[in-house]
Amino acid sequence: QKEVEQDPGPLSVPEGAIVSLNCTYSNSAFQYFMWYRQYSRKGPELLMYTYSSGNKEDGRFTAQVDKSSKYISLFIRDSQPSDSATYLCAMSVGDGNNRLAFGKGNQVVVIP
Amino acid sequence: NAGVTQTPKFRILKIGQSMTLQCTQDMNHNYMYWYRQDPGMGLKLIYYSVGAGITDKGEVPNGYNVSRSTTEDFPLRLELAAPSQTSVYFCASSYPFTRTSGSTDTQYFGPGTRLTVL
């Protein structure tokens, strides 16, 4: 079983829809959870960073972590064509070696 | 502040050739990383370094070598290029994470190098 599972299937939504992305993981030691956004032919950039279980909101983006289920989610409200990108989840133990475990990424296309 | 820069942006190699992918960061980060990204496969760690003079293997190190003589630079060397090394290569850097320092595991990525081996 891979440490982080993220269904890489592409997702197409109409502008204004809610985008829902998720990852599951197997390592219960993970405590820090991230979502990276990667535009086509660019490097990934950090979008959201959360610690332990709970919700974090930043504008139209909400990150949720459920450690009991080993499940994290990213929601994008009122999606815009500029949100079209690949979204990668990442997580770490926080033991100082800074090793991140990445999901495979979800390609999201927001159709105007 | 340029962040993480990578050169070249694109390169085509013939089988058996060698090359060095350059990576430089100006954020004074101790930690640096090399990843490769294949379509639909996410990011795979090739090598990483926790400081000048210290490097270690990631999950896919075969066919690659690295060195870290300065804090800023972390070049990746491909010897005897093979078609299986066709990929997009990303360099990243970060501060060392500690719970008390307030820093995070956030890694900052460069724009990538697209390599094709024919």
PDB file of C-alpha atoms in Angstrom:
ATOM      1  CA  GLN A   1       0.000   0.000   0.000  1.00  0.00           C
ATOM      2  CA  LYS A   2       1.394   3.397  -0.974  1.00  0.00           C
ATOM      3  CA  GLU A   3       1.798   5.907   1.837  1.00  0.00           C
ATOM      4  CA  VAL A   4      -0.410   8.473   0.113  1.00  0.00           C
ATOM      5  CA  GLU A   5      -3.229   7.679  -2.277  1.00  0.00           C
ATOM      6  CA  GLN A   6      -4.698  10.311  -4.553  1.00  0.00           C
ATOM      7  CA  ASP A   7      -6.874   9.339  -7.473  1.00  0.00           C
ATOM      8  CA  PRO A   8      -5.129  11.060 -10.411  1.00  0.00           C
ATOM      9  CA  GLY A   9      -8.220  11.082 -12.607  1.00  0.00           C
ATOM     10  CA  PRO A  10      -8.858  14.453 -14.302  1.00  0.00           C
ATOM     11  CA  LEU A  11     -11.769  16.516 -13.043  1.00  0.00           C
ATOM     12  CA  SER A  12     -13.734  18.949 -15.228  1.00  0.00           C
ATOM     13  CA  VAL A  13     -16.211  21.318 -13.628  1.00  0.00           C
ATOM     14  CA  PRO A  14     -18.182  24.354 -14.836  1.00  0.00           C
ATOM     15  CA  GLU A  15     -17.132  27.765 -13.585  1.00  0.00           C
ATOM     16  CA  GLY A  16     -18.682  28.537 -10.212  1.00  0.00           C
ATOM     17  CA  ALA A  17     -18.933  24.902  -9.109  1.00  0.00           C
ATOM     18  CA  ILE A  18     -17.401  23.506  -5.945  1.00  0.00           C
ATOM     19  CA  VAL A  19     -14.311  21.383  -6.519  1.00  0.00           C
ATOM     20  CA  SER A  20     -13.689  18.592  -4.042  1.00  0.00           C
ATOM     21  CA  LEU A  21     -10.354  16.774  -3.911  1.00  0.00           C
ATOM     22  CA  ASN A  22      -9.117  14.220  -1.430  1.00  0.00           C
ATOM     23  CA  CYS A  23      -6.241  12.001  -0.380  1.00  0.00           C
ATOM     24  CA  THR A  24      -5.978   9.025   1.932  1.00  0.00           C
ATOM     25  CA  TYR A  25      -2.860   7.920   3.729  1.00  0.00           C
ATOM     26  CA  SER A  26      -1.599   4.950   5.683  1.00  0.00           C
ATOM     27  CA  ASN A  27       1.070   6.395   8.005  1.00  0.00           C
ATOM     28  CA  SER A  28      -0.599   7.452  11.250  1.00  0.00           C
ATOM     29  CA  ALA A  29       2.528   9.450  12.180  1.00  0.00           C
ATOM     30  CA  PHE A  30       1.748  12.135   9.590  1.00  0.00           C
ATOM     31  CA  GLN A  31       0.879  15.380  11.362  1.00  0.00           C
ATOM     32  CA  TYR A  32       1.442  18.108   8.769  1.00  0.00           C
ATOM     33  CA  PHE A  33      -0.678  18.247   5.656  1.00  0.00           C
ATOM     34  CA  MET A  34      -0.242  20.365   2.582  1.00  0.00           C
ATOM     35  CA  TRP A  35      -1.853  21.039  -0.743  1.00  0.00           C
ATOM     36  CA  TYR A  36       0.317  22.197  -3.608  1.00  0.00           C
ATOM     37  CA  ARG A  37      -0.991  23.734  -6.824  1.00  0.00           C
ATOM     38  CA  GLN A  38       0.893  23.186 -10.052  1.00  0.00           C
ATOM     39  CA  TYR A  39       0.070  25.093 -13.203  1.00  0.00           C
ATOM     40  CA  SER A  40       0.968  23.551 -16.536  1.00  0.00           C
ATOM     41  CA  ARG A  41       4.717  23.574 -17.173  1.00  0.00           C
ATOM     42  CA  LYS A  42       5.443  25.188 -13.786  1.00  0.00           C
ATOM     43  CA  GLY A  43       6.767  23.995 -10.457  1.00  0.00           C
ATOM     44  CA  PRO A  44       4.397  23.173  -7.570  1.00  0.00           C
ATOM     45  CA  GLU A  45       3.613  26.009  -5.161  1.00  0.00           C
ATOM     46  CA  LEU A  46       2.201  25.708  -1.662  1.00  0.00           C
ATOM     47  CA  LEU A  47      -1.526  26.442  -1.481  1.00  0.00           C
ATOM     48  CA  MET A  48      -2.578  25.309   2.003  1.00  0.00           C
ATOM     49  CA  TYR A  49      -0.735  24.073   5.104  1.00  0.00           C
ATOM     50  CA  THR A  50      -2.481  22.501   8.088  1.00  0.00           C
ATOM     51  CA  TYR A  51      -1.432  20.805  11.283  1.00  0.00           C
ATOM     52  CA  SER A  52      -3.275  17.819  12.734  1.00  0.00           C
ATOM     53  CA  SER A  53      -7.048  17.427  12.407  1.00  0.00           C
ATOM     54  CA  GLY A  54      -9.452  20.230  11.637  1.00  0.00           C
ATOM     55  CA  ASN A  55     -10.352  22.771   9.006  1.00  0.00           C
ATOM     56  CA  LYS A  56      -8.462  25.701   7.584  1.00  0.00           C
ATOM     57  CA  GLU A  57      -9.969  28.299   5.321  1.00  0.00           C
ATOM     58  CA  ASP A  58      -8.199  30.755   3.040  1.00  0.00           C
ATOM     59  CA  GLY A  59     -10.474  32.705   0.763  1.00  0.00           C
ATOM     60  CA  ARG A  60     -12.238  30.277  -1.569  1.00  0.00           C
ATOM     61  CA  PHE A  61     -10.081  27.358  -0.402  1.00  0.00           C
ATOM     62  CA  THR A  62     -10.805  25.065   2.543  1.00  0.00           C
ATOM     63  CA  ALA A  63      -8.541  22.261   3.696  1.00  0.00           C
ATOM     64  CA  GLN A  64      -9.884  19.542   5.970  1.00  0.00           C
ATOM     65  CA  VAL A  65      -7.961  16.887   7.842  1.00  0.00           C
ATOM     66  CA  ASP A  66      -9.525  13.863   9.525  1.00  0.00           C
ATOM     67  CA  LYS A  67      -6.706  11.975  11.185  1.00  0.00           C
ATOM     68  CA  SER A  68      -9.017   9.316  12.612  1.00  0.00           C
ATOM     69  CA  SER A  69      -9.964   8.323   9.058  1.00  0.00           C
ATOM     70  CA  LYS A  70      -6.552   9.185   7.565  1.00  0.00           C
ATOM     71  CA  TYR A  71      -8.306  11.373   5.020  1.00  0.00           C
ATOM     72  CA  ILE A  72      -7.666  14.925   3.856  1.00  0.00           C
ATOM     73  CA  SER A  73      -9.701  17.111   1.544  1.00  0.00           C
ATOM     74  CA  LEU A  74      -9.429  20.343  -0.380  1.00  0.00           C
ATOM     75  CA  PHE A  75     -12.507  22.295  -1.398  1.00  0.00           C
ATOM     76  CA  ILE A  76     -12.517  25.142  -3.893  1.00  0.00           C
ATOM     77  CA  ARG A  77     -15.648  27.283  -3.796  1.00  0.00           C
ATOM     78  CA  ASP A  78     -16.856  29.386  -6.712  1.00  0.00           C
ATOM     79  CA  SER A  79     -14.237  27.823  -8.958  1.00  0.00           C
ATOM     80  CA  GLN A  80     -12.645  30.014 -11.619  1.00  0.00           C
ATOM     81  CA  PRO A  81     -10.865  29.143 -14.876  1.00  0.00           C
ATOM     82  CA  SER A  82      -7.672  30.361 -13.169  1.00  0.00           C
ATOM     83  CA  ASP A  83      -8.043  27.434 -10.734  1.00  0.00           C
ATOM     84  CA  SER A  84      -7.336  25.028 -13.601  1.00  0.00           C
ATOM     85  CA  ALA A  85      -4.204  23.241 -12.457  1.00  0.00           C
ATOM     86  CA  THR A  86      -2.955  20.018 -10.934  1.00  0.00           C
ATOM     87  CA  TYR A  87      -3.388  19.761  -7.158  1.00  0.00           C
ATOM     88  CA  LEU A  88      -1.023  17.566  -5.180  1.00  0.00           C
ATOM     89  CA  CYS A  89      -1.483  16.591  -1.578  1.00  0.00           C
ATOM     90  CA  ALA A  90       1.614  16.182   0.588  1.00  0.00           C
ATOM     91  CA  MET A  91       2.207  15.265   4.184  1.00  0.00           C
ATOM     92  CA  SER A  92       4.995  14.844   6.684  1.00  0.00           C
ATOM     93  CA  VAL A  93       5.736  13.429  10.096  1.00  0.00           C
ATOM     94  CA  GLY A  94       7.360  16.632  11.300  1.00  0.00           C
ATOM     95  CA  ASP A  95      10.419  14.903  12.695  1.00  0.00           C
ATOM     96  CA  GLY A  96      12.897  17.383  11.236  1.00  0.00           C
ATOM     97  CA  ASN A  97      14.040  15.465   8.167  1.00  0.00           C
ATOM     98  CA  ASN A  98      11.594  17.458   6.016  1.00  0.00           C
ATOM     99  CA  ARG A  99      10.687  14.474   3.888  1.00  0.00           C
ATOM    100  CA  LEU A 100       7.322  14.938   2.211  1.00  0.00           C
ATOM    101  CA  ALA A 101       5.126  12.134   0.922  1.00  0.00           C
ATOM    102  CA  PHE A 102       3.228  13.296  -2.164  1.00  0.00           C
ATOM    103  CA  GLY A 103       0.061  12.086  -3.808  1.00  0.00           C
ATOM    104  CA  LYS A 104       0.009  11.639  -7.580  1.00  0.00           C
ATOM    105  CA  GLY A 105      -1.957  14.832  -8.161  1.00  0.00           C
ATOM    106  CA  ASN A 106      -5.411  15.657  -9.562  1.00  0.00           C
ATOM    107  CA  GLN A 107      -5.748  17.648 -12.762  1.00  0.00           C
ATOM    108  CA  VAL A 108      -8.637  20.095 -12.452  1.00  0.00           C
ATOM    109  CA  VAL A 109     -10.143  21.930 -15.426  1.00  0.00           C
ATOM    110  CA  VAL A 110     -12.654  24.699 -14.775  1.00  0.00           C
ATOM    111  CA  ILE A 111     -14.716  25.331 -17.868  1.00  0.00           C
ATOM    112  CA  PRO A 112     -15.900  28.938 -18.437  1.00  0.00           C
TER     113      PRO A 112
ATOM    114  CA  ASN B   1      14.750  37.357  -4.368  1.00  0.00           C
ATOM    115  CA  ALA B   2      14.624  34.839  -7.232  1.00  0.00           C
ATOM    116  CA  GLY B   3      13.770  31.795  -5.080  1.00  0.00           C
ATOM    117  CA  VAL B   4      14.797  28.519  -6.699  1.00  0.00           C
ATOM    118  CA  THR B   5      16.209  28.708 -10.214  1.00  0.00           C
ATOM    119  CA  GLN B   6      16.942  25.800 -12.535  1.00  0.00           C
ATOM    120  CA  THR B   7      18.855  25.567 -15.783  1.00  0.00           C
ATOM    121  CA  PRO B   8      18.399  24.530 -18.491  1.00  0.00           C
ATOM    122  CA  LYS B   9      14.626  24.705 -19.063  1.00  0.00           C
ATOM    123  CA  PHE B  10      14.706  22.062 -21.779  1.00  0.00           C
ATOM    124  CA  ARG B  11      17.260  19.556 -22.993  1.00  0.00           C
ATOM    125  CA  ILE B  12      17.375  16.658 -25.427  1.00  0.00           C
ATOM    126  CA  LEU B  13      20.058  14.050 -24.834  1.00  0.00           C
ATOM    127  CA  LYS B  14      21.139  11.033 -26.790  1.00  0.00           C
ATOM    128  CA  ILE B  15      21.383   7.673 -25.057  1.00  0.00           C
ATOM    129  CA  GLY B  16      24.690   7.400 -23.244  1.00  0.00           C
ATOM    130  CA  GLN B  17      25.346  11.135 -23.002  1.00  0.00           C
ATOM    131  CA  SER B  18      25.753  12.853 -19.662  1.00  0.00           C
ATOM    132  CA  MET B  19      24.696  16.238 -18.343  1.00  0.00           C
ATOM    133  CA  THR B  20      24.322  18.299 -15.209  1.00  0.00           C
ATOM    134  CA  LEU B  21      21.080  19.966 -14.177  1.00  0.00           C
ATOM    135  CA  GLN B  22      21.767  23.122 -12.230  1.00  0.00           C
ATOM    136  CA  CYS B  23      19.796  24.330  -9.202  1.00  0.00           C
ATOM    137  CA  THR B  24      20.396  27.460  -7.145  1.00  0.00           C
ATOM    138  CA  GLN B  25      18.403  28.982  -4.289  1.00  0.00           C
ATOM    139  CA  ASP B  26      18.850  32.393  -2.699  1.00  0.00           C
ATOM    140  CA  MET B  27      16.707  31.865   0.408  1.00  0.00           C
ATOM    141  CA  ASN B  28      19.547  30.494   2.562  1.00  0.00           C
ATOM    142  CA  HIS B  29      17.691  27.200   2.961  1.00  0.00           C
ATOM    143  CA  ASN B  30      19.638  24.345   4.461  1.00  0.00           C
ATOM    144  CA  TYR B  31      17.616  21.598   2.820  1.00  0.00           C
ATOM    145  CA  MET B  32      17.509  20.950  -0.912  1.00  0.00           C
ATOM    146  CA  TYR B  33      15.849  18.235  -2.962  1.00  0.00           C
ATOM    147  CA  TRP B  34      15.699  16.789  -6.455  1.00  0.00           C
ATOM    148  CA  TYR B  35      12.480  15.231  -7.729  1.00  0.00           C
ATOM    149  CA  ARG B  36      11.382  13.771 -11.000  1.00  0.00           C
ATOM    150  CA  GLN B  37       7.796  13.966 -12.188  1.00  0.00           C
ATOM    151  CA  ASP B  38       6.383  11.580 -14.758  1.00  0.00           C
ATOM    152  CA  PRO B  39       2.832  11.978 -16.143  1.00  0.00           C
ATOM    153  CA  GLY B  40       0.252  10.755 -13.633  1.00  0.00           C
ATOM    154  CA  MET B  41       2.938   9.529 -11.245  1.00  0.00           C
ATOM    155  CA  GLY B  42       3.423  12.430  -8.873  1.00  0.00           C
ATOM    156  CA  LEU B  43       6.796  13.519  -7.529  1.00  0.00           C
ATOM    157  CA  LYS B  44       9.513  11.004  -6.756  1.00  0.00           C
ATOM    158  CA  LEU B  45      12.481  12.012  -4.627  1.00  0.00           C
ATOM    159  CA  ILE B  46      15.845  11.332  -6.258  1.00  0.00           C
ATOM    160  CA  TYR B  47      18.336  12.851  -3.785  1.00  0.00           C
ATOM    161  CA  TYR B  48      18.246  15.362  -0.990  1.00  0.00           C
ATOM    162  CA  SER B  49      20.707  17.346   1.088  1.00  0.00           C
ATOM    163  CA  VAL B  50      20.418  18.746   4.616  1.00  0.00           C
ATOM    164  CA  GLY B  51      23.385  21.058   4.245  1.00  0.00           C
ATOM    165  CA  ALA B  52      26.624  21.707   2.412  1.00  0.00           C
ATOM    166  CA  GLY B  53      28.651  18.531   2.148  1.00  0.00           C
ATOM    167  CA  ILE B  54      25.768  16.233   3.147  1.00  0.00           C
ATOM    168  CA  THR B  55      23.653  14.327   0.636  1.00  0.00           C
ATOM    169  CA  ASP B  56      21.473  11.248   0.798  1.00  0.00           C
ATOM    170  CA  LYS B  57      19.483   9.028  -1.535  1.00  0.00           C
ATOM    171  CA  GLY B  58      15.766   9.317  -2.045  1.00  0.00           C
ATOM    172  CA  GLU B  59      13.515   6.640  -3.499  1.00  0.00           C
ATOM    173  CA  VAL B  60      14.833   6.651  -7.115  1.00  0.00           C
ATOM    174  CA  PRO B  61      18.594   7.493  -7.024  1.00  0.00           C
ATOM    175  CA  ASN B  62      19.885   5.015  -9.611  1.00  0.00           C
ATOM    176  CA  GLY B  63      21.511   6.688 -12.598  1.00  0.00           C
ATOM    177  CA  TYR B  64      21.969  10.023 -10.825  1.00  0.00           C
ATOM    178  CA  ASN B  65      24.562  11.721  -8.663  1.00  0.00           C
ATOM    179  CA  VAL B  66      24.569  14.931  -6.643  1.00  0.00           C
ATOM    180  CA  SER B  67      26.968  17.158  -4.785  1.00  0.00           C
ATOM    181  CA  ARG B  68      26.457  20.053  -2.390  1.00  0.00           C
ATOM    182  CA  SER B  69      29.547  22.192  -2.014  1.00  0.00           C
ATOM    183  CA  THR B  70      27.672  25.385  -1.084  1.00  0.00           C
ATOM    184  CA  THR B  71      24.386  26.226   0.624  1.00  0.00           C
ATOM    185  CA  GLU B  72      23.043  27.784  -2.579  1.00  0.00           C
ATOM    186  CA  ASP B  73      23.808  25.146  -5.217  1.00  0.00           C
ATOM    187  CA  PHE B  74      22.680  21.551  -5.626  1.00  0.00           C
ATOM    188  CA  PRO B  75      23.502  20.172  -9.085  1.00  0.00           C
ATOM    189  CA  LEU B  76      22.144  16.850 -10.327  1.00  0.00           C
ATOM    190  CA  ARG B  77      24.361  14.784 -12.592  1.00  0.00           C
ATOM    191  CA  LEU B  78      23.077  12.231 -15.085  1.00  0.00           C
ATOM    192  CA  GLU B  79      25.677   9.772 -16.303  1.00  0.00           C
ATOM    193  CA  LEU B  80      24.965   7.525 -19.288  1.00  0.00           C
ATOM    194  CA  ALA B  81      21.495   8.879 -20.002  1.00  0.00           C
ATOM    195  CA  ALA B  82      18.764   6.322 -20.697  1.00  0.00           C
ATOM    196  CA  PRO B  83      15.244   6.741 -22.174  1.00  0.00           C
ATOM    197  CA  SER B  84      13.839   5.886 -18.712  1.00  0.00           C
ATOM    198  CA  GLN B  85      15.279   9.181 -17.479  1.00  0.00           C
ATOM    199  CA  THR B  86      12.984  11.173 -19.764  1.00  0.00           C
ATOM    200  CA  SER B  87      11.057  13.252 -17.266  1.00  0.00           C
ATOM    201  CA  VAL B  88      10.551  16.676 -15.764  1.00  0.00           C
ATOM    202  CA  TYR B  89      13.035  17.394 -12.989  1.00  0.00           C
ATOM    203  CA  PHE B  90      12.267  19.734 -10.117  1.00  0.00           C
ATOM    204  CA  CYS B  91      14.616  21.121  -7.537  1.00  0.00           C
ATOM    205  CA  ALA B  92      13.211  22.330  -4.215  1.00  0.00           C
ATOM    206  CA  SER B  93      14.509  23.837  -0.997  1.00  0.00           C
ATOM    207  CA  SER B  94      13.279  24.371   2.557  1.00  0.00           C
ATOM    208  CA  TYR B  95      14.276  25.397   6.045  1.00  0.00           C
ATOM    209  CA  PRO B  96      14.817  22.595   8.544  1.00  0.00           C
ATOM    210  CA  PHE B  97      11.576  22.000  10.373  1.00  0.00           C
ATOM    211  CA  THR B  98      11.404  22.169  14.150  1.00  0.00           C
ATOM    212  CA  ARG B  99       8.294  22.432  16.259  1.00  0.00           C
ATOM    213  CA  THR B 100       9.699  25.319  18.249  1.00  0.00           C
ATOM    214  CA  SER B 101      11.180  27.407  15.449  1.00  0.00           C
ATOM    215  CA  GLY B 102       7.911  28.254  13.779  1.00  0.00           C
ATOM    216  CA  SER B 103       9.223  27.078  10.440  1.00  0.00           C
ATOM    217  CA  THR B 104       7.337  24.525   8.419  1.00  0.00           C
ATOM    218  CA  ASP B 105       8.012  21.639   6.078  1.00  0.00           C
ATOM    219  CA  THR B 106       7.115  23.874   3.156  1.00  0.00           C
ATOM    220  CA  GLN B 107       9.257  23.150   0.144  1.00  0.00           C
ATOM    221  CA  TYR B 108       9.785  25.815  -2.505  1.00  0.00           C
ATOM    222  CA  PHE B 109      10.098  24.499  -6.022  1.00  0.00           C
ATOM    223  CA  GLY B 110      11.946  25.703  -9.083  1.00  0.00           C
ATOM    224  CA  PRO B 111      10.321  25.896 -12.535  1.00  0.00           C
ATOM    225  CA  GLY B 112      11.664  22.520 -13.667  1.00  0.00           C
ATOM    226  CA  THR B 113      13.859  21.095 -16.407  1.00  0.00           C
ATOM    227  CA  ARG B 114      12.213  19.050 -19.170  1.00  0.00           C
ATOM    228  CA  LEU B 115      14.596  16.320 -20.254  1.00  0.00           C
ATOM    229  CA  THR B 116      14.126  13.973 -23.194  1.00  0.00           C
ATOM    230  CA  VAL B 117      16.515  11.099 -23.828  1.00  0.00           C
ATOM    231  CA  LEU B 118      16.371   9.657 -27.339  1.00  0.00           C
TER     232      LEU B 118
END
